């Protein structure tokens, strides 16, 4: 018969078959699916709006500059709404009016009250709003505009909250790959949703375009149930995590994670040069990223004259390569960092440089392909594939700079960085109104490339991936960075259940 001590050891090593599954992998997987849904809710309108709105059938216009024959692709014009191009641009940006407002509160709430329920509730609320989207759109333009703003408000917390969770769950040497997998759930969600939306919007099930909103809403509600049941706030609170894995996570985090966080050093954050470099970089990334994400289906419809099914499929392909590339680069960057031969700041700047200058070159090249459908699509795919490098670039820098304030930092940069979400469609509409031609769109692409290039230089010159001095508390309870002076009694960690919940080297 086993004694009490051995029974406790077995409990600490997991329960049943669960002990064979690293709990941090479960967290990463559920985070990946969560971001899958987060971006599905965000991007679905970019494709669905092609079917929702009536428009001039440009493909039947023989004077159209990209019409090559009587058998050119046709564009559906049977939508039920008479929204103008200006209204469409505003609606595509409506999500981001709400999105920018909850970034910073999201980070603060995550750090004060825990991130699990905030992230889960965000997805659940957005899913419910997706379910009522068709009714709201049919009721009035204003009602649907309000729903999109509401979805943005709900989703605004997800990036800062997830950064806070990643800081708790992942050791340093797994951070690039782990965060890459979670965040590229967004790209995979886009890859799945865009072609699926094209097919469902072109069908008759549940009225055509409304069906994709219903499907996403139901899936989001189901995901929330699993998230609530199997994901925990931190490794220390997980009832089935093994002692071996818990010690591995703690040791891998070094002295980064503290038992009690000092007050947020707001003045030092706002006067930090690397922090402002990060803000500007995030702005530039989102200008390019969101221009392609939200406006590519419109470009394919108006200029390349693709039907909605091809539109959805081809609009999704750039994000597939983006996800694949980011996973490969994340794995390599983690291995390079583990060897300790190249400073982490150099790794981040190299990855970010490729992730920004690659799209810069490709987007400029699109202008010169004119009506060449295959070349244009190929360049957009390559552009976003190279953009996948950023997940081992600036996207990891928040945690590198200040792991204990990762949620707050992401809240700040993602709030200001998502202004392009509503600004870019308005600017693009200004360039293309009464000039929906290759020339009009060339202005959109040149501006996007210029912003990518400029903000990349800012990151290369001014950014840093070293733990910042302002993360240290006044009483020196927190010593960050690679020059660590650990407490003699062990490595304290967030969410400790008791005073003995620490591990020594």
PDB file of C-alpha atoms in Angstrom, residues 78-215:
ATOM      1  CA  UNK A  78     -26.984  40.811 -56.336  1.00  0.00           C
ATOM      2  CA  UNK A  79     -26.290  42.039 -52.786  1.00  0.00           C
ATOM      3  CA  UNK A  80     -29.191  43.357 -50.749  1.00  0.00           C
ATOM      4  CA  UNK A  81     -27.629  46.567 -49.393  1.00  0.00           C
ATOM      5  CA  UNK A  82     -27.123  49.864 -51.227  1.00  0.00           C
ATOM      6  CA  UNK A  83     -24.127  51.060 -49.252  1.00  0.00           C
ATOM      7  CA  UNK A  84     -21.792  53.569 -50.894  1.00  0.00           C
ATOM      8  CA  UNK A  85     -18.037  53.020 -51.182  1.00  0.00           C
ATOM      9  CA  UNK A  86     -17.576  55.527 -48.366  1.00  0.00           C
ATOM     10  CA  UNK A  87     -20.015  53.602 -46.151  1.00  0.00           C
ATOM     11  CA  UNK A  88     -18.250  50.343 -46.975  1.00  0.00           C
ATOM     12  CA  UNK A  89     -14.875  51.847 -46.030  1.00  0.00           C
ATOM     13  CA  UNK A  90     -16.292  53.147 -42.750  1.00  0.00           C
ATOM     14  CA  UNK A  91     -17.887  49.784 -41.976  1.00  0.00           C
ATOM     15  CA  UNK A  92     -14.633  47.923 -42.655  1.00  0.00           C
ATOM     16  CA  UNK A  93     -12.943  50.273 -40.190  1.00  0.00           C
ATOM     17  CA  UNK A  94     -15.749  50.273 -37.586  1.00  0.00           C
ATOM     18  CA  UNK A  95     -14.280  47.285 -35.757  1.00  0.00           C
ATOM     19  CA  UNK A  96     -11.136  49.260 -35.002  1.00  0.00           C
ATOM     20  CA  UNK A  97     -12.936  52.235 -33.458  1.00  0.00           C
ATOM     21  CA  UNK A  98     -13.790  49.926 -30.578  1.00  0.00           C
ATOM     22  CA  UNK A  99     -10.612  47.876 -30.819  1.00  0.00           C
ATOM     23  CA  UNK A 100      -8.228  50.725 -29.956  1.00  0.00           C
ATOM     24  CA  UNK A 101     -10.207  51.739 -26.858  1.00  0.00           C
ATOM     25  CA  UNK A 102      -9.831  48.527 -24.845  1.00  0.00           C
ATOM     26  CA  UNK A 103      -6.182  47.678 -25.503  1.00  0.00           C
ATOM     27  CA  UNK A 104      -4.735  49.392 -22.452  1.00  0.00           C
ATOM     28  CA  UNK A 105      -7.583  48.506 -20.057  1.00  0.00           C
ATOM     29  CA  UNK A 106      -7.203  44.906 -21.213  1.00  0.00           C
ATOM     30  CA  UNK A 107      -3.557  44.772 -20.227  1.00  0.00           C
ATOM     31  CA  UNK A 108      -4.236  46.350 -16.844  1.00  0.00           C
ATOM     32  CA  UNK A 109      -7.166  44.039 -16.104  1.00  0.00           C
ATOM     33  CA  UNK A 110      -5.087  41.001 -17.051  1.00  0.00           C
ATOM     34  CA  UNK A 111      -2.298  41.956 -14.683  1.00  0.00           C
ATOM     35  CA  UNK A 112      -4.624  42.825 -11.784  1.00  0.00           C
ATOM     36  CA  UNK A 113      -7.418  40.266 -12.006  1.00  0.00           C
ATOM     37  CA  UNK A 114      -6.119  37.454 -14.211  1.00  0.00           C
ATOM     38  CA  UNK A 115      -6.140  36.976 -17.954  1.00  0.00           C
ATOM     39  CA  UNK A 116      -7.948  33.667 -18.488  1.00  0.00           C
ATOM     40  CA  UNK A 117     -11.505  34.900 -18.051  1.00  0.00           C
ATOM     41  CA  UNK A 118     -10.883  38.211 -19.791  1.00  0.00           C
ATOM     42  CA  UNK A 119      -9.588  36.456 -22.911  1.00  0.00           C
ATOM     43  CA  UNK A 120     -12.361  33.861 -22.850  1.00  0.00           C
ATOM     44  CA  UNK A 121     -15.094  36.443 -22.308  1.00  0.00           C
ATOM     45  CA  UNK A 122     -13.741  38.492 -25.195  1.00  0.00           C
ATOM     46  CA  UNK A 123     -14.172  35.605 -27.621  1.00  0.00           C
ATOM     47  CA  UNK A 124     -17.597  34.716 -26.207  1.00  0.00           C
ATOM     48  CA  UNK A 125     -18.968  38.263 -26.512  1.00  0.00           C
ATOM     49  CA  UNK A 126     -17.648  38.581 -30.062  1.00  0.00           C
ATOM     50  CA  UNK A 127     -19.231  35.236 -30.950  1.00  0.00           C
ATOM     51  CA  UNK A 128     -22.623  36.352 -29.645  1.00  0.00           C
ATOM     52  CA  UNK A 129     -22.364  39.592 -31.626  1.00  0.00           C
ATOM     53  CA  UNK A 130     -21.505  37.532 -34.715  1.00  0.00           C
ATOM     54  CA  UNK A 131     -24.751  35.602 -34.256  1.00  0.00           C
ATOM     55  CA  UNK A 132     -26.796  38.811 -34.285  1.00  0.00           C
ATOM     56  CA  UNK A 133     -24.831  40.474 -37.114  1.00  0.00           C
ATOM     57  CA  UNK A 134     -27.210  39.464 -39.959  1.00  0.00           C
ATOM     58  CA  UNK A 135     -30.228  40.769 -38.041  1.00  0.00           C
ATOM     59  CA  UNK A 136     -28.440  44.031 -37.236  1.00  0.00           C
ATOM     60  CA  UNK A 137     -27.332  44.544 -40.850  1.00  0.00           C
ATOM     61  CA  UNK A 138     -30.862  44.009 -42.145  1.00  0.00           C
ATOM     62  CA  UNK A 139     -32.281  46.333 -39.517  1.00  0.00           C
ATOM     63  CA  UNK A 140     -30.049  49.290 -40.408  1.00  0.00           C
ATOM     64  CA  UNK A 141     -26.555  50.314 -41.424  1.00  0.00           C
ATOM     65  CA  UNK A 142     -26.124  52.102 -38.083  1.00  0.00           C
ATOM     66  CA  UNK A 143     -27.115  48.999 -36.116  1.00  0.00           C
ATOM     67  CA  UNK A 144     -24.548  46.838 -37.872  1.00  0.00           C
ATOM     68  CA  UNK A 145     -21.934  49.582 -37.531  1.00  0.00           C
ATOM     69  CA  UNK A 146     -22.573  49.511 -33.766  1.00  0.00           C
ATOM     70  CA  UNK A 147     -22.212  45.704 -33.714  1.00  0.00           C
ATOM     71  CA  UNK A 148     -18.830  45.941 -35.428  1.00  0.00           C
ATOM     72  CA  UNK A 149     -17.694  48.590 -32.942  1.00  0.00           C
ATOM     73  CA  UNK A 150     -18.896  46.298 -30.143  1.00  0.00           C
ATOM     74  CA  UNK A 151     -16.896  43.391 -31.533  1.00  0.00           C
ATOM     75  CA  UNK A 152     -13.842  45.628 -31.617  1.00  0.00           C
ATOM     76  CA  UNK A 153     -14.390  46.669 -28.007  1.00  0.00           C
ATOM     77  CA  UNK A 154     -14.610  43.016 -26.972  1.00  0.00           C
ATOM     78  CA  UNK A 155     -11.555  41.912 -28.959  1.00  0.00           C
ATOM     79  CA  UNK A 156      -9.359  44.846 -28.010  1.00  0.00           C
ATOM     80  CA  UNK A 157      -8.137  43.017 -24.924  1.00  0.00           C
ATOM     81  CA  UNK A 158      -6.930  39.830 -26.612  1.00  0.00           C
ATOM     82  CA  UNK A 159      -3.337  40.722 -27.553  1.00  0.00           C
ATOM     83  CA  UNK A 160      -2.331  42.364 -24.255  1.00  0.00           C
ATOM     84  CA  UNK A 161      -4.105  39.657 -22.271  1.00  0.00           C
ATOM     85  CA  UNK A 162      -2.434  36.864 -24.232  1.00  0.00           C
ATOM     86  CA  UNK A 163       0.970  38.495 -23.725  1.00  0.00           C
ATOM     87  CA  UNK A 164       0.354  38.411 -19.988  1.00  0.00           C
ATOM     88  CA  UNK A 165      -0.555  34.708 -20.190  1.00  0.00           C
ATOM     89  CA  UNK A 166       2.468  33.891 -22.349  1.00  0.00           C
ATOM     90  CA  UNK A 167       4.757  35.559 -19.813  1.00  0.00           C
ATOM     91  CA  UNK A 168       3.370  33.208 -17.140  1.00  0.00           C
ATOM     92  CA  UNK A 169       3.267  29.991 -19.143  1.00  0.00           C
ATOM     93  CA  UNK A 170       6.373  29.958 -21.356  1.00  0.00           C
ATOM     94  CA  UNK A 171      10.049  29.766 -20.383  1.00  0.00           C
ATOM     95  CA  UNK A 172      12.355  32.151 -22.229  1.00  0.00           C
ATOM     96  CA  UNK A 173      13.775  29.615 -24.655  1.00  0.00           C
ATOM     97  CA  UNK A 174      10.319  28.581 -25.882  1.00  0.00           C
ATOM     98  CA  UNK A 175       8.940  32.095 -26.094  1.00  0.00           C
ATOM     99  CA  UNK A 176       9.548  32.820 -29.779  1.00  0.00           C
ATOM    100  CA  UNK A 177       8.016  29.569 -31.004  1.00  0.00           C
ATOM    101  CA  UNK A 178       5.220  29.442 -28.423  1.00  0.00           C
ATOM    102  CA  UNK A 179       4.061  33.003 -28.972  1.00  0.00           C
ATOM    103  CA  UNK A 180       4.418  32.515 -32.717  1.00  0.00           C
ATOM    104  CA  UNK A 181       2.125  29.487 -32.684  1.00  0.00           C
ATOM    105  CA  UNK A 182      -0.501  31.300 -30.613  1.00  0.00           C
ATOM    106  CA  UNK A 183      -0.468  34.534 -32.598  1.00  0.00           C
ATOM    107  CA  UNK A 184      -0.386  32.845 -35.999  1.00  0.00           C
ATOM    108  CA  UNK A 185      -3.701  31.309 -35.084  1.00  0.00           C
ATOM    109  CA  UNK A 186      -4.852  34.646 -36.475  1.00  0.00           C
ATOM    110  CA  UNK A 187      -3.391  33.847 -39.892  1.00  0.00           C
ATOM    111  CA  UNK A 188      -4.774  30.308 -39.910  1.00  0.00           C
ATOM    112  CA  UNK A 189      -8.177  31.667 -38.950  1.00  0.00           C
ATOM    113  CA  UNK A 190      -7.947  34.006 -41.914  1.00  0.00           C
ATOM    114  CA  UNK A 191      -6.873  31.157 -44.207  1.00  0.00           C
ATOM    115  CA  UNK A 192      -9.897  29.115 -43.161  1.00  0.00           C
ATOM    116  CA  UNK A 193     -12.482  31.888 -42.975  1.00  0.00           C
ATOM    117  CA  UNK A 194     -11.883  33.777 -46.217  1.00  0.00           C
ATOM    118  CA  UNK A 195     -12.403  30.891 -48.678  1.00  0.00           C
ATOM    119  CA  UNK A 196     -15.152  29.445 -46.481  1.00  0.00           C
ATOM    120  CA  UNK A 197     -16.899  32.814 -46.496  1.00  0.00           C
ATOM    121  CA  UNK A 198     -16.584  32.971 -50.281  1.00  0.00           C
ATOM    122  CA  UNK A 199     -18.280  29.593 -50.687  1.00  0.00           C
ATOM    123  CA  UNK A 200     -21.000  30.175 -48.090  1.00  0.00           C
ATOM    124  CA  UNK A 201     -21.789  33.699 -49.302  1.00  0.00           C
ATOM    125  CA  UNK A 202     -22.185  32.341 -52.825  1.00  0.00           C
ATOM    126  CA  UNK A 203     -24.617  29.640 -51.636  1.00  0.00           C
ATOM    127  CA  UNK A 204     -28.205  29.670 -50.422  1.00  0.00           C
ATOM    128  CA  UNK A 205     -27.932  27.975 -47.008  1.00  0.00           C
ATOM    129  CA  UNK A 206     -29.461  30.227 -44.329  1.00  0.00           C
ATOM    130  CA  UNK A 207     -29.731  33.006 -46.870  1.00  0.00           C
ATOM    131  CA  UNK A 208     -26.178  32.931 -48.220  1.00  0.00           C
ATOM    132  CA  UNK A 209     -23.927  35.511 -46.584  1.00  0.00           C
ATOM    133  CA  UNK A 210     -25.582  35.333 -43.102  1.00  0.00           C
ATOM    134  CA  UNK A 211     -24.554  31.669 -42.770  1.00  0.00           C
ATOM    135  CA  UNK A 212     -20.865  32.413 -42.206  1.00  0.00           C
ATOM    136  CA  UNK A 213     -21.709  34.745 -39.313  1.00  0.00           C
ATOM    137  CA  UNK A 214     -23.917  32.088 -37.699  1.00  0.00           C
ATOM    138  CA  UNK A 215     -21.244  29.403 -38.090  1.00  0.00           C
TER     139      UNK A 215
END
